[in-house]
mmCIF file of C-alpha atoms in Angstrom:
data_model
loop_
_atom_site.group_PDB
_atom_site.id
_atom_site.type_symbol
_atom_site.label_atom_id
_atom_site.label_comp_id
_atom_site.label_asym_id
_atom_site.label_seq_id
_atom_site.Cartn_x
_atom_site.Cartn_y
_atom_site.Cartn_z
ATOM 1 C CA UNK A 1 16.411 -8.510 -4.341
ATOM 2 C CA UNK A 2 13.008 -9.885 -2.639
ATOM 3 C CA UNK A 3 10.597 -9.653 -5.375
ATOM 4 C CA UNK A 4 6.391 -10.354 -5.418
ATOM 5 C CA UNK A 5 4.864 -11.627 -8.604
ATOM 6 C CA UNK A 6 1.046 -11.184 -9.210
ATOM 7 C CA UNK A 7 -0.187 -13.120 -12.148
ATOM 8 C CA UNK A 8 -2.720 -11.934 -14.202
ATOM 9 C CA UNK A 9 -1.772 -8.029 -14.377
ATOM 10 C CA UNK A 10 -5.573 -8.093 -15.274
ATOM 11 C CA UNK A 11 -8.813 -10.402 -15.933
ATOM 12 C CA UNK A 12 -12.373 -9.965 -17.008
ATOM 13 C CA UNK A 13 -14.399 -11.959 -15.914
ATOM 14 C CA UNK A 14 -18.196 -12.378 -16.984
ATOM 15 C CA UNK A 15 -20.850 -11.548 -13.953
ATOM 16 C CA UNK A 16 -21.370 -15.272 -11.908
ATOM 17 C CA UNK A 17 -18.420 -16.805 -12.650
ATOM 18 C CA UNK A 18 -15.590 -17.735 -10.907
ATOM 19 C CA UNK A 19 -12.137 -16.737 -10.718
ATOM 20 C CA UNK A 20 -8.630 -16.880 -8.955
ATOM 21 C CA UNK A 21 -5.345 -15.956 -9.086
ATOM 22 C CA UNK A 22 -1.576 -15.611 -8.154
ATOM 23 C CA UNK A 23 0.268 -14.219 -5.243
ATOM 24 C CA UNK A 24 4.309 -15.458 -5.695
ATOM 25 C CA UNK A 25 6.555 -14.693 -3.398
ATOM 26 C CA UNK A 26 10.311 -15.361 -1.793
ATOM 27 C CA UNK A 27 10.378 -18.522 0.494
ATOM 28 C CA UNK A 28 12.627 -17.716 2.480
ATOM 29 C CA UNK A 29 12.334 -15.737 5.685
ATOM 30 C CA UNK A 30 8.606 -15.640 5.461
ATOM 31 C CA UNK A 31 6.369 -13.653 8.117
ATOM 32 C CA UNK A 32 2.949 -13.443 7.099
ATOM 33 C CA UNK A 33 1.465 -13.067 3.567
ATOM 34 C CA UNK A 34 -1.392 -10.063 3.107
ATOM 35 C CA UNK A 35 -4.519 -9.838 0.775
ATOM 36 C CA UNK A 36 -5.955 -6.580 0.415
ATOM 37 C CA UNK A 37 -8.695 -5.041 -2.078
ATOM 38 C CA UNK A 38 -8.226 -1.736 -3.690
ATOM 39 C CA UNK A 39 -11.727 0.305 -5.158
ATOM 40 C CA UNK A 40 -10.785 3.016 -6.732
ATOM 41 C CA UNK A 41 -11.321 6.023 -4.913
ATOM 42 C CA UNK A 42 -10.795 4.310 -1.872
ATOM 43 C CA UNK A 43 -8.323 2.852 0.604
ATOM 44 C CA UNK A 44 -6.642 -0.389 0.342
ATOM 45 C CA UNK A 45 -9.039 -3.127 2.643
ATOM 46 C CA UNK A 46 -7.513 -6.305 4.284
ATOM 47 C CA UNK A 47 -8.893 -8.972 3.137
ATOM 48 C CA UNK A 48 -6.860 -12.035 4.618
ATOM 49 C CA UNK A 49 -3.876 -12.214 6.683
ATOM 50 C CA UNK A 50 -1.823 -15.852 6.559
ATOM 51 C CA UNK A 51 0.643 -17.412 8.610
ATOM 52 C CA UNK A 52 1.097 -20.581 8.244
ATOM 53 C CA UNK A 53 1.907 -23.017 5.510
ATOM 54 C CA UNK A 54 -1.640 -24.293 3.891
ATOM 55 C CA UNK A 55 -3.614 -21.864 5.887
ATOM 56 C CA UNK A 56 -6.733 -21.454 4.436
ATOM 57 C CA UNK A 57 -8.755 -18.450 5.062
ATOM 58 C CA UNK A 58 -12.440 -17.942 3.857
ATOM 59 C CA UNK A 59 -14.986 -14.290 3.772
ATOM 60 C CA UNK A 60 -18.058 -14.775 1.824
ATOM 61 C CA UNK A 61 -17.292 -15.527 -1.332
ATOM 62 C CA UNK A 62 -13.691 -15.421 -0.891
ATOM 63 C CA UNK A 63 -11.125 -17.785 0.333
ATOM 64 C CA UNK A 64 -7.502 -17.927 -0.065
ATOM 65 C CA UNK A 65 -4.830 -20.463 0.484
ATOM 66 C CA UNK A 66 -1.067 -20.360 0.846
ATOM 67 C CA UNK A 67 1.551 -22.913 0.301
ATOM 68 C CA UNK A 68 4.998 -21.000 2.104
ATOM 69 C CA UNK A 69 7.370 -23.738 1.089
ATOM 70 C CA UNK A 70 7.040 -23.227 -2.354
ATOM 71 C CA UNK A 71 5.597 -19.363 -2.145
ATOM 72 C CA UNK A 72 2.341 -18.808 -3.697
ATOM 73 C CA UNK A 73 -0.977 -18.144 -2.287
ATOM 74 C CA UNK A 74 -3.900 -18.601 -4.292
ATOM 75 C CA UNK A 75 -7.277 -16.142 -3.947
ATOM 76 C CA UNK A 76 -10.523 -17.365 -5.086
ATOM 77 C CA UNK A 77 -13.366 -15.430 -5.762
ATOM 78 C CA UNK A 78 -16.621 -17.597 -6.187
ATOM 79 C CA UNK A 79 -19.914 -16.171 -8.104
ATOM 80 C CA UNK A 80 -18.209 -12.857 -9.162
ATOM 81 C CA UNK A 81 -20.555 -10.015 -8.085
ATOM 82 C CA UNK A 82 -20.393 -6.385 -9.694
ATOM 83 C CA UNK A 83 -18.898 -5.253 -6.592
ATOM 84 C CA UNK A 84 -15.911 -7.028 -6.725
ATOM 85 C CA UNK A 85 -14.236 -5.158 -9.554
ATOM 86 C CA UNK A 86 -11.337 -3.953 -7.826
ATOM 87 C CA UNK A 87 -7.260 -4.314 -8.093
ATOM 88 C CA UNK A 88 -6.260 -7.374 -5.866
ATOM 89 C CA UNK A 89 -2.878 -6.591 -3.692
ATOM 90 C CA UNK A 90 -0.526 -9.247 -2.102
ATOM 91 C CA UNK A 91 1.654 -8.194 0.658
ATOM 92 C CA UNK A 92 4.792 -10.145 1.437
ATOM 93 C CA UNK A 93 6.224 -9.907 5.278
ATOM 94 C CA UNK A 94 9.471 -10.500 6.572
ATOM 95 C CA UNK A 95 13.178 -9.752 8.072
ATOM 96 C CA UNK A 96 11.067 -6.158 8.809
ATOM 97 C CA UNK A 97 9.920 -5.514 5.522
ATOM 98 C CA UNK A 98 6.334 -5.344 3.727
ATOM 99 C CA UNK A 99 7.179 -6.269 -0.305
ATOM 100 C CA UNK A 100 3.683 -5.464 -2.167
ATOM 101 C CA UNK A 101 3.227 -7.419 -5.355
ATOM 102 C CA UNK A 102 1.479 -4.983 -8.123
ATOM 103 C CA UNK A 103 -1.984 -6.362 -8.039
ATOM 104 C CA UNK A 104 -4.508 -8.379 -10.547
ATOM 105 C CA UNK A 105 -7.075 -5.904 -11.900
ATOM 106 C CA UNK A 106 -10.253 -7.607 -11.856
ATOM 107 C CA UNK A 107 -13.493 -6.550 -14.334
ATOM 108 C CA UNK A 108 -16.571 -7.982 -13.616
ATOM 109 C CA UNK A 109 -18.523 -7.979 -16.682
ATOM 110 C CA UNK A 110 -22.480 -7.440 -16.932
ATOM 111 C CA UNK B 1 -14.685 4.804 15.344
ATOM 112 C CA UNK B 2 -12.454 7.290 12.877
ATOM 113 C CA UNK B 3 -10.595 5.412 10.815
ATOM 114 C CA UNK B 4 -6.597 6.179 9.435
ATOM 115 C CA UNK B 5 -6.936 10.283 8.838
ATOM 116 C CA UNK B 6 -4.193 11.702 6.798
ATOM 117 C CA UNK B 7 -3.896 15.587 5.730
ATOM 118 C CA UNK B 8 -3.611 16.997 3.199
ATOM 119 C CA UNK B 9 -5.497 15.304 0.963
ATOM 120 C CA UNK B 10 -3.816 16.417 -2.247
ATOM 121 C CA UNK B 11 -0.455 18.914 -2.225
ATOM 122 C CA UNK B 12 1.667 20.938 -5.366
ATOM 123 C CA UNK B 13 5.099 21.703 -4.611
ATOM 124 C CA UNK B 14 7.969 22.592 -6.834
ATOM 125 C CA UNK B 15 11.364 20.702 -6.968
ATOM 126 C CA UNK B 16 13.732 21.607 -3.945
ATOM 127 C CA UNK B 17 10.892 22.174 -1.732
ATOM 128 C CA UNK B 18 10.490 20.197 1.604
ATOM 129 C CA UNK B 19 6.926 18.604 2.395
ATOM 130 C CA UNK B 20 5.265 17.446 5.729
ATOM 131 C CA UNK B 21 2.448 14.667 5.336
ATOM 132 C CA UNK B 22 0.299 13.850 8.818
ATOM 133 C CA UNK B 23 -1.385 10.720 9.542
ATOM 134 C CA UNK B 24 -3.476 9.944 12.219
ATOM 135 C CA UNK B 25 -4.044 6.189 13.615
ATOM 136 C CA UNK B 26 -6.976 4.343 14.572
ATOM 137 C CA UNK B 27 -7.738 4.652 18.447
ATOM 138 C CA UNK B 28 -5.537 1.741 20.106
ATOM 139 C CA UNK B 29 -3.227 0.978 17.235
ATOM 140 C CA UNK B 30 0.188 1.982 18.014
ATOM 141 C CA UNK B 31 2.134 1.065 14.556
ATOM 142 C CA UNK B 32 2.055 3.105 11.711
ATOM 143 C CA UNK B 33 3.271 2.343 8.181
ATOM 144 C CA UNK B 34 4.025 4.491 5.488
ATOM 145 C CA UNK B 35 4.067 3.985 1.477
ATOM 146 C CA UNK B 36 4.760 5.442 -1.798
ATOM 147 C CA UNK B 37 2.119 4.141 -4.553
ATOM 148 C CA UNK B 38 3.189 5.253 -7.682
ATOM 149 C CA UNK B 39 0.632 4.774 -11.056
ATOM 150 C CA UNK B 40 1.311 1.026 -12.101
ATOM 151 C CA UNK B 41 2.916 -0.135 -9.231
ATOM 152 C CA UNK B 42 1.986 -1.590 -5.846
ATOM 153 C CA UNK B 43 2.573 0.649 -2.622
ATOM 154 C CA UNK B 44 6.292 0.651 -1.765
ATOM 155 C CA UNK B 45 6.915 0.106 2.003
ATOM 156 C CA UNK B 46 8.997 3.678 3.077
ATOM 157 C CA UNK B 47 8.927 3.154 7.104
ATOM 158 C CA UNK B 48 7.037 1.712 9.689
ATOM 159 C CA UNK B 49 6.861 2.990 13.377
ATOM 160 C CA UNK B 50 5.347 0.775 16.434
ATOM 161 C CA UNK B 51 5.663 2.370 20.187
ATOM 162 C CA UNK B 52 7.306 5.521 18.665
ATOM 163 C CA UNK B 53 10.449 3.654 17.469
ATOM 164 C CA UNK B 54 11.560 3.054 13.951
ATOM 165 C CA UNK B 55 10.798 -0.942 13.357
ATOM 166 C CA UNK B 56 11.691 -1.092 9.716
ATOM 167 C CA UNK B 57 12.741 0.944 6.646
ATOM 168 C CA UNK B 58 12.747 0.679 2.803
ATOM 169 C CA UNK B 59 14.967 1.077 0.508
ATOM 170 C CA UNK B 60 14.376 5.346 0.022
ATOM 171 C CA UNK B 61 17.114 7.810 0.191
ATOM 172 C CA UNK B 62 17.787 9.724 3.631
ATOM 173 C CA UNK B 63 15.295 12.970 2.199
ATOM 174 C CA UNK B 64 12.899 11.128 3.052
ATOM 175 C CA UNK B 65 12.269 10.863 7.028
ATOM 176 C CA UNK B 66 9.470 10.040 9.583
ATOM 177 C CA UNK B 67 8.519 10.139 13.321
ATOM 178 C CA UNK B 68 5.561 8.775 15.490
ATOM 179 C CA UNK B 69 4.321 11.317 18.258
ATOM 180 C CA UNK B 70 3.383 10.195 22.258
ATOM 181 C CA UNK B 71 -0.419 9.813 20.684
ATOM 182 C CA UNK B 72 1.039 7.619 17.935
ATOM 183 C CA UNK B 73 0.125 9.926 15.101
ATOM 184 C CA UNK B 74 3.063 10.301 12.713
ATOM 185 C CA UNK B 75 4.853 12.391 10.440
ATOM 186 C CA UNK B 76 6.096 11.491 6.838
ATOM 187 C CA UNK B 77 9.196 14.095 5.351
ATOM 188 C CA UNK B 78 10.671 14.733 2.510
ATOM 189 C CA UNK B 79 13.414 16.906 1.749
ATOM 190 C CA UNK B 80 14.430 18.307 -1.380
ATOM 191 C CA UNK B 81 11.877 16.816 -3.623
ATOM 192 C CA UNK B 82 12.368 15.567 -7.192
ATOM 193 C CA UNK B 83 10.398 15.360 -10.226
ATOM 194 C CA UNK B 84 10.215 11.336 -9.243
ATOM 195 C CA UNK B 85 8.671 11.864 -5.454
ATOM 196 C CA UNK B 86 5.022 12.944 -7.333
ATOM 197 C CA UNK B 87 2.909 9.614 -5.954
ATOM 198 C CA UNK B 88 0.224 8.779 -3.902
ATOM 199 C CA UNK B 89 1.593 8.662 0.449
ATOM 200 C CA UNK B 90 -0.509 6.035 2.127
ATOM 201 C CA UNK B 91 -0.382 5.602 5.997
ATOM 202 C CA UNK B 92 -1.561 2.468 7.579
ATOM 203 C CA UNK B 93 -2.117 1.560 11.267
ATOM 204 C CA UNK B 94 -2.547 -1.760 13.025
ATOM 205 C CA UNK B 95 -2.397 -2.852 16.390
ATOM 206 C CA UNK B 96 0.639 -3.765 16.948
ATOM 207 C CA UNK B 97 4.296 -3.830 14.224
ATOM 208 C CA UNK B 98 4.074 -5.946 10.912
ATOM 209 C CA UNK B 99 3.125 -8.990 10.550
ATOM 210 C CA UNK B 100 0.062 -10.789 11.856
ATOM 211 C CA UNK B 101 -2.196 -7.715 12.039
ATOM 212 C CA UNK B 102 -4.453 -6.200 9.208
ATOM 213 C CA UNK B 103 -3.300 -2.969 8.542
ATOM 214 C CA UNK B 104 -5.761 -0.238 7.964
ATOM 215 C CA UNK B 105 -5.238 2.162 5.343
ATOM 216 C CA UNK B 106 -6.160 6.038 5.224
ATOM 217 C CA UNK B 107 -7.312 7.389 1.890
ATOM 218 C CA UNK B 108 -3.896 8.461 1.305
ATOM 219 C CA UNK B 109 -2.057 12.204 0.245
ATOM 220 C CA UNK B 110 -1.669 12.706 -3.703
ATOM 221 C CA UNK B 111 2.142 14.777 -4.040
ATOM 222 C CA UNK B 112 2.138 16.090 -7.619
ATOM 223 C CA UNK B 113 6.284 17.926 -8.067
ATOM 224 C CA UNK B 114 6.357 20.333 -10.492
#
């Protein structure tokens, strides 16, 4: 059974500081690997979408990596704003599947 | 430019009871992708269409069904719902099938089963 791990289930993190965490995933029969951001009351937004073993992908203040042999991708978020409390997704694509993990829930502290 | 529609927004239906959900892509994108997001969880992958052709399916039983029209809009459903099916139905388009497009997700229909 294909399985995606998100580590933390949830962070707070205090207004300016940075953060990151953990997308795993299988390593085997990897497509693509998906970052999306989740507000509530809204739709999940794309974020990043990775290909290729130590892509690196940067928008604003946030930049991702991804490391396929072993299976994890990293997302950073630098200077934490407010706006970026939301619930952090990774999607896992492959063999004609989409495998979501269950998302870090970020709090941005005042 | 719309983005992903989907109707209705929220839905009550009673166990046994069969239930259509409509999604409508962005203009151009010709895949559509369907999920079940379920409190706690992260959106489970139920189908996804590209060029009106089934291109992948997850691991639900056969109630639950889905077709892409000539337009690529699609239809999401489910027969003889259970107690269990209440969840949040998110569509999302791209371009073209899974993969190396973004997908763009509609704001979703909320299914409470009584």
């Amino acid at each position: 059974i294909l399985n995606v791990e998100q580590s933390p289930q949830s962070l707070h993190v205090q207004e300016g500081d940075s953060t990151n965490f953990t997308c795993s995933f299988p390593s085997s029969n990897f497509y693509a690997l998906h970052w999306y951001r989740w507000e509530t009351a809204k739709s999940p937004e794309a974020l990043f979408v990775m290909t290729l073993n130590g892509d690196e992908k940067k928008k604003g203040r946030i930049s991702a990596t991804l490391n396929t042999k072993e299976g994890y991708s990293y997302l950073y978020i630098k200077g934490s704003q407010p706006e970026d409390s939301a619930t952090y997704l990774c999607a896992f694509m492959g063999d004609d599947k989409i495998i979501f993990g269950k998302g870090t829930r970020l709090h941005i502290l005042p | 430019d719309a983005g992903v529609t989907q109707s209705p927004t929220h839905l009550i239906k009673t166990r046994g009871q069969q239930v259509t959900l409509r999604c409508s892509p962005i203009s151009g994108h010709k895949s559509v992708s369907w999920y079940q997001q379920v409190l706690g969880q992260g959106p489970q992958f139920i189908f996804q269409y590209y060029e009106k052709e089934e291109r992948g399916r997850g691991n639900f039983p056969d109630r639950f069904s889905a077709r892409q029209f000539p337009n690529y809009s699609s239809e999401l459903n489910v027969n003889a719902l259970l107690l269990g099916d209440s969840a949040l139905y998110l569509c999302a388009s791209s371009f073209r099938g899974l993969g190396y497009n973004e997908q763009f997700f509609g704001p979703g229909t909320r299914l409470t089963v009584l």
